[in-house]
XYZ file of C-alpha atoms in Angstrom:
367
model
C -60.586 23.763 1.866
C -59.938 23.840 -1.847
C -56.913 21.741 -2.771
C -55.355 23.160 -5.916
C -52.946 20.244 -6.086
C -55.773 18.228 -7.622
C -55.510 20.222 -10.841
C -51.822 21.135 -10.947
C -48.482 19.507 -10.294
C -47.011 22.713 -8.858
C -47.102 21.061 -5.447
C -45.413 17.884 -6.641
C -41.672 17.107 -6.417
C -39.243 18.095 -9.154
C -35.524 17.770 -9.732
C -33.644 20.824 -11.022
C -30.331 19.467 -12.197
C -29.018 17.638 -9.148
C -31.236 19.532 -6.681
C -34.316 17.584 -5.563
C -37.268 19.744 -4.505
C -40.460 18.850 -2.641
C -42.524 21.137 -4.904
C -42.228 23.525 -7.825
C -42.751 26.723 -5.806
C -39.541 28.751 -5.531
C -38.896 31.644 -3.186
C -37.288 34.348 -5.307
C -34.295 36.323 -3.983
C -35.506 39.181 -1.785
C -33.186 41.913 -0.546
C -34.363 42.785 2.975
C -31.493 44.815 4.498
C -31.296 42.945 7.800
C -27.621 42.055 8.228
C -24.906 44.066 9.940
C -22.416 46.380 8.271
C -19.964 43.489 7.846
C -22.552 41.518 5.853
C -22.696 38.710 8.417
C -26.072 36.911 8.727
C -27.555 36.769 12.233
C -30.103 34.800 14.272
C -32.954 36.939 12.947
C -32.010 35.877 9.416
C -32.069 32.228 10.533
C -35.628 32.611 11.795
C -36.747 34.377 8.609
C -35.458 31.714 6.247
C -36.630 28.735 8.322
C -40.141 30.211 8.426
C -40.252 29.948 4.613
C -38.948 26.417 4.092
C -42.255 25.186 2.669
C -40.901 26.538 -0.635
C -39.481 23.735 -2.747
C -36.403 25.913 -3.170
C -35.310 29.110 -1.473
C -33.033 31.374 -3.487
C -31.181 33.508 -0.968
C -31.304 37.255 -1.028
C -28.708 38.651 -3.418
C -25.359 38.207 -1.679
C -22.262 40.319 -2.334
C -19.311 38.324 -3.648
C -16.797 40.928 -2.488
C -16.516 44.310 -0.791
C -16.265 45.811 -4.279
C -19.490 44.114 -5.358
C -21.577 45.826 -2.680
C -24.189 48.389 -3.648
C -26.642 48.561 -0.765
C -26.156 48.928 2.984
C -26.950 46.063 5.369
C -26.821 43.380 2.671
C -25.058 40.036 3.270
C -21.749 38.898 1.857
C -20.032 35.601 1.111
C -16.307 36.299 0.982
C -15.188 36.253 4.654
C -15.044 33.451 7.194
C -17.486 35.241 9.492
C -19.975 35.469 6.641
C -19.541 31.771 5.869
C -20.162 30.910 9.516
C -23.275 33.102 9.621
C -24.737 31.505 6.520
C -23.877 28.016 7.821
C -26.289 28.569 10.721
C -29.016 29.325 8.183
C -28.365 26.370 5.888
C -28.097 23.961 8.824
C -31.441 25.166 10.194
C -33.102 24.913 6.779
C -31.800 21.401 6.172
C -32.894 20.314 9.652
C -36.519 20.831 8.588
C -36.088 19.395 5.088
C -35.694 22.614 3.113
C -33.401 23.473 0.202
C -31.568 26.733 -0.449
C -29.186 28.068 -3.093
C -27.185 31.270 -2.800
C -27.529 34.065 -5.330
C -24.082 35.484 -6.162
C -24.157 39.259 -6.712
C -21.863 42.011 -7.950
C -23.719 45.289 -8.491
C -21.158 46.925 -10.768
C -22.073 50.557 -11.416
C -25.142 50.447 -9.127
C -23.246 51.555 -6.052
C -21.980 54.593 -4.199
C -18.520 55.596 -3.044
C -19.714 55.396 0.585
C -20.266 51.664 0.072
C -16.956 50.959 -1.648
C -13.599 50.149 -0.026
C -11.606 53.343 0.480
C -14.532 55.258 -1.076
C -13.331 54.162 -4.509
C -15.539 54.644 -7.542
C -17.768 51.654 -8.360
C -16.577 49.528 -11.276
C -18.421 48.873 -14.529
C -17.741 47.802 -18.108
C -17.805 51.473 -19.122
C -17.845 54.789 -17.299
C -21.597 55.299 -17.695
C -23.499 56.472 -14.620
C -26.554 54.519 -13.483
C -29.775 56.513 -13.486
C -31.053 55.620 -10.045
C -30.551 55.539 -6.298
C -28.875 53.163 -3.865
C -29.199 52.733 -0.107
C -26.202 53.832 1.955
C -25.717 54.023 5.703
C -26.599 57.701 5.373
C -29.838 57.044 3.508
C -30.813 57.073 -0.149
C -28.223 58.529 -2.526
C -27.684 58.759 -6.256
C -25.459 56.053 -7.687
C -21.918 57.327 -8.062
C -20.098 57.732 -11.359
C -18.318 54.419 -12.038
C -14.958 53.806 -13.617
C -14.402 51.346 -16.440
C -12.647 48.139 -15.454
C -9.257 47.704 -17.087
C -8.852 44.543 -19.126
C -6.222 43.219 -16.735
C -8.700 43.547 -13.842
C -11.265 41.165 -15.365
C -9.572 37.969 -14.075
C -9.980 39.320 -10.538
C -13.739 39.729 -11.096
C -13.940 36.104 -12.197
C -11.892 35.079 -9.161
C -14.329 36.947 -6.899
C -17.152 34.777 -8.247
C -15.103 31.585 -7.930
C -14.083 32.378 -4.361
C -17.675 33.244 -3.417
C -18.866 29.964 -4.951
C -16.358 28.075 -2.806
C -17.459 29.988 0.297
C -21.102 29.166 -0.457
C -20.200 25.505 -0.712
C -18.472 25.573 2.669
C -21.486 27.397 4.078
C -23.635 24.373 3.279
C -25.792 25.604 0.406
C -27.430 23.179 -2.015
C -26.132 25.173 -4.966
C -25.710 28.713 -6.260
C -27.464 31.051 -8.645
C -25.415 33.486 -10.718
C -27.166 36.853 -10.712
C -26.863 37.966 -14.313
C -30.042 40.053 -14.291
C -31.547 43.391 -13.250
C -28.712 45.345 -14.850
C -26.053 44.562 -12.307
C -22.445 43.930 -13.333
C -22.814 40.875 -15.559
C -25.791 42.257 -17.450
C -24.002 45.594 -17.728
C -21.334 43.756 -19.709
C -23.923 41.985 -21.851
C -25.971 44.978 -23.006
C -24.560 47.324 -25.612
C -26.394 50.166 -23.857
C -24.028 49.883 -20.881
C -20.986 48.304 -22.509
C -19.013 50.590 -24.834
C -15.718 48.719 -24.513
C -13.327 48.124 -27.418
C -11.363 45.189 -25.970
C -12.303 41.483 -26.024
C -15.146 42.173 -23.566
C -16.920 44.734 -25.756
C -18.288 45.274 -29.237
C -19.665 42.028 -30.653
C -22.291 39.904 -28.942
C -19.686 37.197 -28.422
C -17.392 39.656 -26.668
C -20.113 41.161 -24.485
C -21.246 37.682 -23.371
C -17.673 36.607 -22.639
C -17.542 37.637 -18.971
C -20.799 35.882 -18.097
C -19.599 32.661 -19.713
C -16.209 32.883 -17.998
C -17.947 33.391 -14.658
C -20.230 30.407 -15.311
C -17.193 28.301 -16.170
C -15.474 29.316 -12.921
C -18.550 28.699 -10.751
C -19.423 25.359 -12.335
C -15.790 24.394 -11.813
C -16.546 24.604 -8.090
C -20.069 23.169 -8.034
C -20.621 21.244 -11.256
C -23.333 22.415 -13.640
C -26.132 20.487 -11.926
C -26.050 22.716 -8.857
C -25.685 26.072 -10.613
C -28.539 28.200 -11.918
C -28.493 31.573 -13.643
C -30.910 34.482 -13.604
C -31.509 36.571 -16.742
C -33.779 39.571 -17.401
C -33.763 40.371 -21.135
C -36.389 43.135 -21.109
C -36.223 44.751 -17.688
C -35.075 48.334 -17.379
C -34.597 47.934 -13.622
C -32.392 48.806 -11.862
C -31.272 52.253 -12.876
C -33.750 52.797 -15.718
C -31.275 50.982 -17.962
C -31.927 50.872 -21.716
C -32.391 47.464 -23.316
C -29.809 45.903 -25.597
C -30.232 47.021 -29.201
C -30.936 43.418 -30.305
C -32.414 41.488 -27.402
C -33.179 38.340 -29.386
C -29.718 37.981 -30.905
C -27.802 38.876 -27.733
C -29.721 36.766 -25.224
C -30.282 34.012 -27.771
C -26.536 33.638 -28.236
C -25.919 33.681 -24.492
C -28.567 31.050 -23.727
C -27.280 28.720 -26.422
C -23.759 29.042 -25.039
C -25.010 28.349 -21.519
C -26.320 24.955 -22.616
C -22.831 23.476 -22.736
C -22.580 23.854 -18.936
C -25.709 21.705 -18.308
C -26.972 24.106 -15.653
C -29.608 23.191 -13.074
C -32.001 25.857 -14.275
C -32.593 29.153 -16.035
C -34.401 31.700 -13.833
C -36.074 34.202 -16.145
C -37.566 37.602 -15.318
C -40.542 37.797 -17.667
C -41.090 41.528 -18.226
C -39.941 44.501 -16.158
C -38.789 43.505 -12.687
C -41.451 44.229 -10.017
C -43.523 46.276 -12.460
C -45.264 44.399 -15.276
C -45.049 41.503 -17.704
C -45.015 43.719 -20.811
C -42.575 42.754 -23.553
C -41.504 44.840 -26.593
C -43.082 43.738 -29.879
C -39.737 42.672 -31.329
C -38.970 40.342 -28.388
C -40.263 36.771 -28.020
C -39.461 35.478 -24.553
C -40.981 32.076 -25.333
C -38.563 31.687 -28.218
C -35.639 32.563 -25.961
C -36.875 30.160 -23.294
C -37.094 27.355 -25.858
C -33.364 27.708 -26.590
C -32.462 26.516 -23.086
C -32.030 22.771 -22.669
C -32.598 22.586 -18.907
C -35.294 23.425 -16.378
C -36.973 26.828 -16.530
C -38.171 28.937 -13.580
C -40.657 31.665 -14.516
C -40.597 34.869 -12.475
C -42.354 38.244 -12.313
C -45.817 39.155 -11.086
C -47.111 35.601 -11.011
C -50.276 34.669 -9.167
C -51.514 31.112 -8.701
C -53.829 31.205 -11.717
C -51.060 32.309 -14.067
C -48.644 29.765 -12.598
C -51.153 26.929 -13.036
C -51.961 27.882 -16.643
C -48.341 28.322 -17.724
C -47.371 25.066 -16.037
C -50.245 23.248 -17.750
C -49.042 24.613 -21.102
C -45.501 23.408 -20.381
C -44.136 26.940 -20.386
C -42.553 26.693 -16.924
C -41.041 23.884 -14.881
C -41.238 25.862 -11.632
C -42.449 29.302 -10.594
C -40.731 31.903 -8.405
C -42.750 34.113 -6.075
C -41.009 37.063 -4.435
C -43.006 39.684 -2.576
C -45.842 37.266 -1.591
C -43.286 35.382 0.535
C -42.627 38.516 2.616
C -46.021 38.527 4.350
C -46.813 34.845 3.867
C -44.091 32.619 5.322
C -46.444 29.667 4.650
C -47.125 30.771 1.073
C -47.052 27.247 -0.364
C -49.783 26.059 1.996
C -51.875 29.170 1.391
C -51.668 28.681 -2.375
C -52.346 24.967 -2.161
C -55.470 25.324 -0.034
C -56.817 28.582 -1.451
C -56.240 30.604 1.724
C -56.213 34.388 1.740
C -52.833 36.031 1.238
C -51.527 38.780 3.506
C -49.907 41.822 1.895
C -46.821 43.660 3.076
C -46.494 47.401 2.699
C -43.321 48.810 1.153
C -42.086 50.217 4.450
C -41.590 46.658 5.746
C -39.363 45.570 2.861
C -36.010 46.956 4.020
C -34.525 47.360 7.491
C -36.615 47.687 10.675
C -35.321 44.510 12.325
C -37.942 41.889 13.183
C -40.890 44.178 12.363
C -42.287 43.219 8.983
C -39.612 40.515 8.696
C -40.209 37.604 11.061
C -43.502 38.666 12.698
C -45.907 37.551 9.956
C -48.209 34.808 11.313
C -49.020 31.602 9.486
C -52.607 31.168 8.372
C -53.308 28.429 10.905
C -51.625 30.117 13.859
């Protein structure tokens, strides 16, 4: 069998901040819709994650930091004791076989529906601007509801939700956390001037629009230390909700990345292009220039195959690479990539729900 490790160090150990990995292949966060209505992980979730521990690092599926942060049915949470206990079973099982996992902390902001919110309240957002897209409720697909703008005095509670979730993730046995500041969920909604029309200290200037992200990072690193905290950014994606880009991507994200350096984070996880669609970038945006502003490790993400990962690693453009959808049908993805084995492909109807079918029933190549 061909052994690609001869010509690449993707299968060699790396340290991201304080997190030591067996290889540079990362499992990207994948929403699969397989928890119960209370967001408590179950034994099926344990099996799913353990099957994929050949990844140097698993980034958990996006995990709601609060009942308010929820935007999709059957997604996990990390704010109750039952949720902590459910996740602890997963982290214990992963560590028992030598794997590493960080939790992705998630607040969807405006990308929600009243049926998913406590007391059927309106979703919250920086500004009362409706998301152009659908969400998954217990009653099926529905248009995102009209959000309400957060009041200035409510912002500290948002930060506290992140801090509390970070503490819960620590008690649940994770190796670290990733702050989801991408894909046009709450934190990126604050960052972009297309979704943030505020006039208080969280709106207007780039410094003001980046304020909430930096305050959240400060709160989360206060729990974990910078070396076990990563952050995910997506400067040019329009997903979710067909969201317009910021009017000055380079200035806005450049400022944010430079400010993030003071926290000495474990890594920057970057969506290169439009999430799940393509790697196209507007002519006035230079993602390599933005990447170069970050002092720490860099994880490249979005439509990578092995050839692209090898070439970008050889050029020093990535420190690690995140694969998402290939991990769905290939629990042994690292071995398949390393030895040039054929990859299985999952159809879209297996992505969400359906219990074990299309979730834990994918065979390994050698089985």
